[in-house]
Amino acid sequence: MALDRSNPNDLSAFWMPFTANRQFKQNPRMFVAAEGMFYKTADGRDVLDGTAGLWCCNAGHKRPRIVEAIQAQAAELDYAPAFQMGHPKAFELATRLRDLAPEPFDHVFFTNSGSESVETALKIAIAYQRAIGQGTRTRLIGRERGYHGVNFGGVSVGGIVNNRKYFGALLTGVDHLPHTHLPDQNAFTRGQPEHGAYLAEDLERIVALHGPETVAAVIVEPMAGSTGVLMPPKGYLEKLREICTKHGILLIFDEVITGFGRLGSSFAAEHFGVMPDMITTAKGLTNGVIPMGAVLATGAIHDAFMQGPEHMIELFHGYTYSGNPIASAAGLATLETYREEGLFQRAADMAGYWEDGLHSLADCPHVIDIRNMGLIGAVELEPIAGEPTKRAFQAFLDCYEKGVLIRTTGDIIAMSPPLIIEKAHIDQLFGTLRDVLMHLD
Ligand code: PXG
């Protein structure tokens, strides 16, 4: 069929990601501008951003420093080859990230997304084990309900059923820890739940099953976002760290969501006081404005590769756009915006008000659990019998009509606003959500 070029509003060509395409195209929801805490819709309405885009615009929208940095960089150096050549801003950004990250993370590998950060970290883990003479360690362990992006490695270690089941056999040599959702014991907990640290001990069972000398790495989200916001039970991450160390297994924290202030500190590793061996990031690294991710690695991991003849490439991995100049400029301006405005501390300072507002929804109809930490919150709804996801999706549509953007996954509503949020915005967000929940079927 010929393309209808006369119709600028033809929606048919764009196959939208993670979207109910047919539903959307019947009744499109279009943003055409954004500033601060608000989006502007095509029909001229302001919509409060309760999700920082997709958990990424941590400094809010249209931030002048970031806009200017991108404009200036595009006019100065648009692209430089990423392999065997460099440009100053990528080095500068890596140094800034090292300064921001907890102590052991002193090397940075650039990617273009969270999914690529995950693939990169998994590959580094396996190659590292080989580099230190542990070449039998090739297995990867993830967790049920984990989300590590959509590429084959990430989907293999991930534990979201719909993201796995359509795509064949995936990677071999992968196992999964049990998820940590224990609603019977932990429902309506504020912050970290009391129960569930014992679930980390399952790692001992999995390691014993395969033999520790076959396991390269364990990857988890320190706080699981996409699956519907699951907090690590008290003592859980510590236990995982202990077991990994005991068996020579690398621990990777996927901080694509939790990095850059979401929990009130630069990284969740710092927030929970548990240090992994690698951290994957993306999203908030550039405030979501330009695609970019980064893997943070310890000196021990990096240095293990720095052997052999010096003219040889040490790690056969990288992307055309690793450390892209415009992305690097955006990253530098983003980190500067966070620092200048004290946004990570601001998230910590606002977290109490956020928590109280969120938990005030506990008496609304259909609400079966509420969870929160830092500037993240989730409200879990009882699914409509036989029609899972429908109730929460309706809440999403109703909120949008009333000028508030939320996210839903299954029957869980997730919220993660820009860290510049004010109390009045929090009131608007939860006030609107209350109103919507009160009228839901
Ligand atoms: N790891 C984690 C922990 C993530 O949350 C990715 C990897 C993949 O990142 P990219 O940049 O490849 O998308 C993510 C992404 C949601 C939602 O609303 C979550 C993500 C992306 C889009 C929507 O739950 N997380």
Coordinates of C-alpha atoms and ligand atoms in Angstrom, one line a residue, residues 54-55 113-116 118 147-149 221 225-226 254 256-257 282-283 407, ligand 1:
L54 CA 10.1 6.6 31.9
W55 CA 12.0 6.9 35.2
S113 CA 20.8 2.3 26.9
G114 CA 20.1 0.2 30.0
S115 CA 19.7 -2.9 27.8
E116 CA 23.2 -2.4 26.4
V118 CA 23.3 -5.1 31.0
Y147 CA 13.9 -6.6 34.4
H148 CA 17.2 -6.1 32.7
G149 CA 16.1 -4.6 29.4
E221 CA 18.0 -4.8 40.6
G225 CA 11.3 -1.2 39.3
S226 CA 9.6 -2.5 36.2
D254 CA 21.3 -3.1 37.7
V256 CA 19.2 1.8 35.5
I257 CA 16.3 3.1 37.6
A282 CA 21.4 4.6 31.8
K283 CA 18.2 6.8 32.0
R407 CA 2.8 4.1 34.8
Ligands
PXG1 N1 17.5 -2.4 33.6 C1 16.6 -1.9 34.3 C2 16.6 -2.2 35.8 C3 15.6 -1.2 33.8 O1 14.6 -0.7 34.6 C4 16.6 -1.5 31.6 C5 17.5 -2.2 32.2 C6 16.6 -1.3 30.2 O2 16.9 0.0 29.8 P1 16.6 0.6 28.3 O3 17.3 1.9 28.3 O4 17.2 -0.4 27.4 O5 15.1 0.6 28.2 C7 15.6 -0.9 32.4 C8 14.5 -0.1 31.7 C9 8.7 0.9 33.3 C10 9.9 1.0 32.4 O6 7.8 1.8 33.3 C11 11.1 0.5 32.9 C12 12.2 0.6 32.0 C13 12.0 1.1 30.7 C14 10.8 1.5 30.3 C15 9.7 1.5 31.1 O7 8.6 0.0 34.2 N2 13.3 0.1 32.5

